[in-house]
C-alpha positions as MATLAB code, in Angstrom:
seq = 'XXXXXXXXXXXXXXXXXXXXXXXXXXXXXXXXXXXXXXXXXXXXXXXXXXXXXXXXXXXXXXXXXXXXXXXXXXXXXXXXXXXXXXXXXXXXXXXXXXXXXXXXXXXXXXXXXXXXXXXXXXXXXXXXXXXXXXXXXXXXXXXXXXXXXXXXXXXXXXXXXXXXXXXXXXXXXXXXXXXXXXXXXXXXXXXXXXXXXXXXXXXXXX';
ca = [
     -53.079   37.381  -33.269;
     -53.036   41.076  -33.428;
     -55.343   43.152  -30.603;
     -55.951   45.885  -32.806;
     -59.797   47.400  -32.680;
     -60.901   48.305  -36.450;
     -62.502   51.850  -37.150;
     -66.139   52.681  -37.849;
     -65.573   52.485  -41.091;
     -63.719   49.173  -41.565;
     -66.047   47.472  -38.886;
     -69.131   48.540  -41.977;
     -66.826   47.047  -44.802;
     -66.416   43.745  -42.292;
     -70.298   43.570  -42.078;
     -71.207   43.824  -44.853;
     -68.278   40.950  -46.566;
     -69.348   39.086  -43.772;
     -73.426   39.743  -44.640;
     -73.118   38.642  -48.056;
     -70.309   35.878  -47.133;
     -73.074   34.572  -45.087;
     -75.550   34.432  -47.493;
     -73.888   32.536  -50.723;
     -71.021   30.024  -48.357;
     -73.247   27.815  -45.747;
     -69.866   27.045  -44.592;
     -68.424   30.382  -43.569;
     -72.310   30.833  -41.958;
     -71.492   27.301  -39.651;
     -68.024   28.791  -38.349;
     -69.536   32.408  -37.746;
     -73.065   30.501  -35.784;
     -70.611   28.663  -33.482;
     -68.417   31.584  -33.009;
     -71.116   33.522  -31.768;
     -72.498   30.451  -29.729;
     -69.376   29.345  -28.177;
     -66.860   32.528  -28.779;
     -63.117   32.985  -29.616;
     -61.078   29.926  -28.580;
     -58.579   31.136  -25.807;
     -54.715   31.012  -27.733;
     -53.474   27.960  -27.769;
     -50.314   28.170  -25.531;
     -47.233   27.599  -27.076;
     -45.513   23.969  -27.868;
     -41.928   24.021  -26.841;
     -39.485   22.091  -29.714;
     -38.578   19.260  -28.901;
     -34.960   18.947  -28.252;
     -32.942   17.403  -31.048;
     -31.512   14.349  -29.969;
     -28.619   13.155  -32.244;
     -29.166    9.218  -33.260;
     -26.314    6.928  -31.562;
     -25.597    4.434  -33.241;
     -26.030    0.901  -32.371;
     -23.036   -0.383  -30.190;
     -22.269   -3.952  -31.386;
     -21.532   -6.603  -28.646;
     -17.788   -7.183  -27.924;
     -16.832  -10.432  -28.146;
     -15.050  -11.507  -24.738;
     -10.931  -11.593  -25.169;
      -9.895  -15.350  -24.602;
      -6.739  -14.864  -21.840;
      -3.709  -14.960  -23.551;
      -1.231  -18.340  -22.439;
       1.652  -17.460  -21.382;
       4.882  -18.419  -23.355;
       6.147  -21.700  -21.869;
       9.385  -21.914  -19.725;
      13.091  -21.422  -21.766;
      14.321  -24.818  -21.470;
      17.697  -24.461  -19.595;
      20.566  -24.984  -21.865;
      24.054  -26.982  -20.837;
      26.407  -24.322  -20.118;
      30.223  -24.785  -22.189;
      33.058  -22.782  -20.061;
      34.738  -19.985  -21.528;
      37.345  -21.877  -23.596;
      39.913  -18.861  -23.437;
      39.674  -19.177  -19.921;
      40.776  -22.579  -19.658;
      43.466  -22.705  -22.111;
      44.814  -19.234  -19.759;
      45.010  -21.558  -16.694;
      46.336  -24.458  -18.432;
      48.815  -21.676  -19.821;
      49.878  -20.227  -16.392;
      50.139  -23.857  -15.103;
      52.342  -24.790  -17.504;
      55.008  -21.885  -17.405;
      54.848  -21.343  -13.307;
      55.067  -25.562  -13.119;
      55.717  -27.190  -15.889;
      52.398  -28.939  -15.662;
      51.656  -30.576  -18.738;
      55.278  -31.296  -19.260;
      54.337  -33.679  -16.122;
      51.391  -35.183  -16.813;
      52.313  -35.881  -20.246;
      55.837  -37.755  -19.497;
      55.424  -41.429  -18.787;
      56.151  -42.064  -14.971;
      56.192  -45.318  -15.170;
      60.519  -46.212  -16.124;
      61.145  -43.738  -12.865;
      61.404  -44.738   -8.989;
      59.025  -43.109   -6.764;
      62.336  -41.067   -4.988;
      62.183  -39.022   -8.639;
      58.672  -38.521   -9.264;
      58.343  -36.821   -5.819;
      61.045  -34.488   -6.396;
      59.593  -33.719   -9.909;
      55.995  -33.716   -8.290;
      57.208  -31.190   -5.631;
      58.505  -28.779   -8.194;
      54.911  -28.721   -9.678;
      53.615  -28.784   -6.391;
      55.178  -25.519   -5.761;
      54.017  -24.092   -9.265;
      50.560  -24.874   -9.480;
      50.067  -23.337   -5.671;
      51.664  -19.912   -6.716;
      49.252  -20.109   -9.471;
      46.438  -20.652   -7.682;
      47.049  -17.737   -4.867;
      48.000  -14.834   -7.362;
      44.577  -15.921   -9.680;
      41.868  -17.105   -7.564;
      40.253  -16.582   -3.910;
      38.889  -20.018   -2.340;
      36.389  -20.628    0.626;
      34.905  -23.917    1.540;
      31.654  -25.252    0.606;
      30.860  -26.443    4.185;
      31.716  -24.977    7.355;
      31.754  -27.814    9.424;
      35.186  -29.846   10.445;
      35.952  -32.984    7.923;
      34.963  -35.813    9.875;
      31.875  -34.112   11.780;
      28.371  -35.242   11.737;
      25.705  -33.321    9.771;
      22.002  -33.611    8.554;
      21.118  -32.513    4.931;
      17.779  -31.150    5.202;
      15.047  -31.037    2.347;
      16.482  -28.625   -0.604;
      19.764  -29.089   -0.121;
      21.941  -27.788   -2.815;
      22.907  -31.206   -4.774;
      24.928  -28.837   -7.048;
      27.365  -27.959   -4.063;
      26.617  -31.233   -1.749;
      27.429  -34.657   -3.249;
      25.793  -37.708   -1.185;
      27.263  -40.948   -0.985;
      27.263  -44.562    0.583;
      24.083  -45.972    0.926;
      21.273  -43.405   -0.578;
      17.796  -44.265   -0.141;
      14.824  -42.445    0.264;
      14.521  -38.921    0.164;
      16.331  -36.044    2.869;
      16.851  -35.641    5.411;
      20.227  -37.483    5.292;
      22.217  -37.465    8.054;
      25.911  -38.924    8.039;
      29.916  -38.024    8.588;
      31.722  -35.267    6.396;
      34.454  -36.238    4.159;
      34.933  -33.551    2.567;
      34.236  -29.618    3.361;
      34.168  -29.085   -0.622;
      35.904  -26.008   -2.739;
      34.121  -22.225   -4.137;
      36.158  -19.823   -6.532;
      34.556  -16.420   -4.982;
      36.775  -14.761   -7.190;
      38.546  -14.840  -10.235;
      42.052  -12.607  -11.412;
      43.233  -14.135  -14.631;
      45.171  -11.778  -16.898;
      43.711   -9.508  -19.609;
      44.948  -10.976  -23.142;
      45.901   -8.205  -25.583;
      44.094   -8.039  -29.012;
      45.103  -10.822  -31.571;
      46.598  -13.226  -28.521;
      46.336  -16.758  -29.304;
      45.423  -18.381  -26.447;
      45.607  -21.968  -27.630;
      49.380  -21.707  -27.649;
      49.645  -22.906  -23.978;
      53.931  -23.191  -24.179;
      55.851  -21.659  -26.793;
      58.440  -24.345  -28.770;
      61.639  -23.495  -27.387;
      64.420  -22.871  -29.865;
      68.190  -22.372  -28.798;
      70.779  -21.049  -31.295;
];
């Protein structure tokens, strides 16, 4: 509302609007009878805005996330050896001792006196064979003959029990055998296109 004071001359022209305003609107006379009875309302002090709040929209329930199972167990599949790497051994067994050549012939029209000469020859061979290609330790530390307990777990893949088995381990009892590991392995490289499955080449003399 402005605070300026009107002239002389406007404060006349106000009186007399306001005289005759008076007279003819019962209305305006009401409003200026209470001013003068109760006088100018103080300014009504301003109302701050009130701070726009963006809407958020409704947040829908989540449904709870069943556990996921997890995939069952690969069933362990039977294991084929590497076929190349048989038919190499059979290979070197047969050129260092003529081993199939032996176990193929029928022993039975010879005396023992020849056998063991032939079976010393592949003796021999199959030994050489064994000590250029592969590296041995035994399975069991303990002397053959010497007493031992197999405790629960046990490796029955290394350890074969015998006699009378009941129950389950400990076993106890006499070893007959200390058992056989390949720690390593030195069979030759074949060259590309090599065909293994030839074990002895046919012999042809001209």
């Amino acid at each position: 509302m402005s605070t300026h004071s009107p002239n002389l001359l406007s404060r006349l022209s106000l009186a007399l609007a306001s005289f005759f305003s008076i007279l003819s609107r019962p209305g305006f006379a009401a409003d200026v009878e209470r001013l003068r009875r109760e006088g100018w309302p103080a300014p009504a002090a301003p109302v701050a805005a009130a701070p726009v709040v963006a809407p958020v929209a409704p947040v829908s329930p989540v449904a709870p996330v069943a556990p996921v199972a997890a995939p069952p167990a690969p069933v362990p599949q039977p294991q084929l050896a590497p076929e190349t790497a048989a038919l190499q051994l059979l290979g070197l067994l047969q050129r260092e001792a003529r081993f199939i050549d032996f176990v193929q012939e029928d022993v039975q029209a010879y005396g023992d006196a020849e056998i063991g000469a032939a079976a010393r020859v592949v003796h021999e061979g199959c030994r050489k064979v064994l000590r250029e290609h592969f590296t041995f330790e035994p399975v069991r530390a303990e002397a053959e003959g010497s007493r031992l307990t197999l405790q629960p777990g046990f490796d029955a893949a290394a350890v074969r029990v015998t006699g009378h088995v009941v129950g389950q381990p400990p076993f106890t009892g006499t070893l007959g055998h200390r058992g056989w590991r390949a720690t390593e392995t030195h069979l030759p490289k074949l060259g590309q296109g090599h065909d293994a499955s030839v074990l002895a080449q046919a012999e042809v003399e001209l």
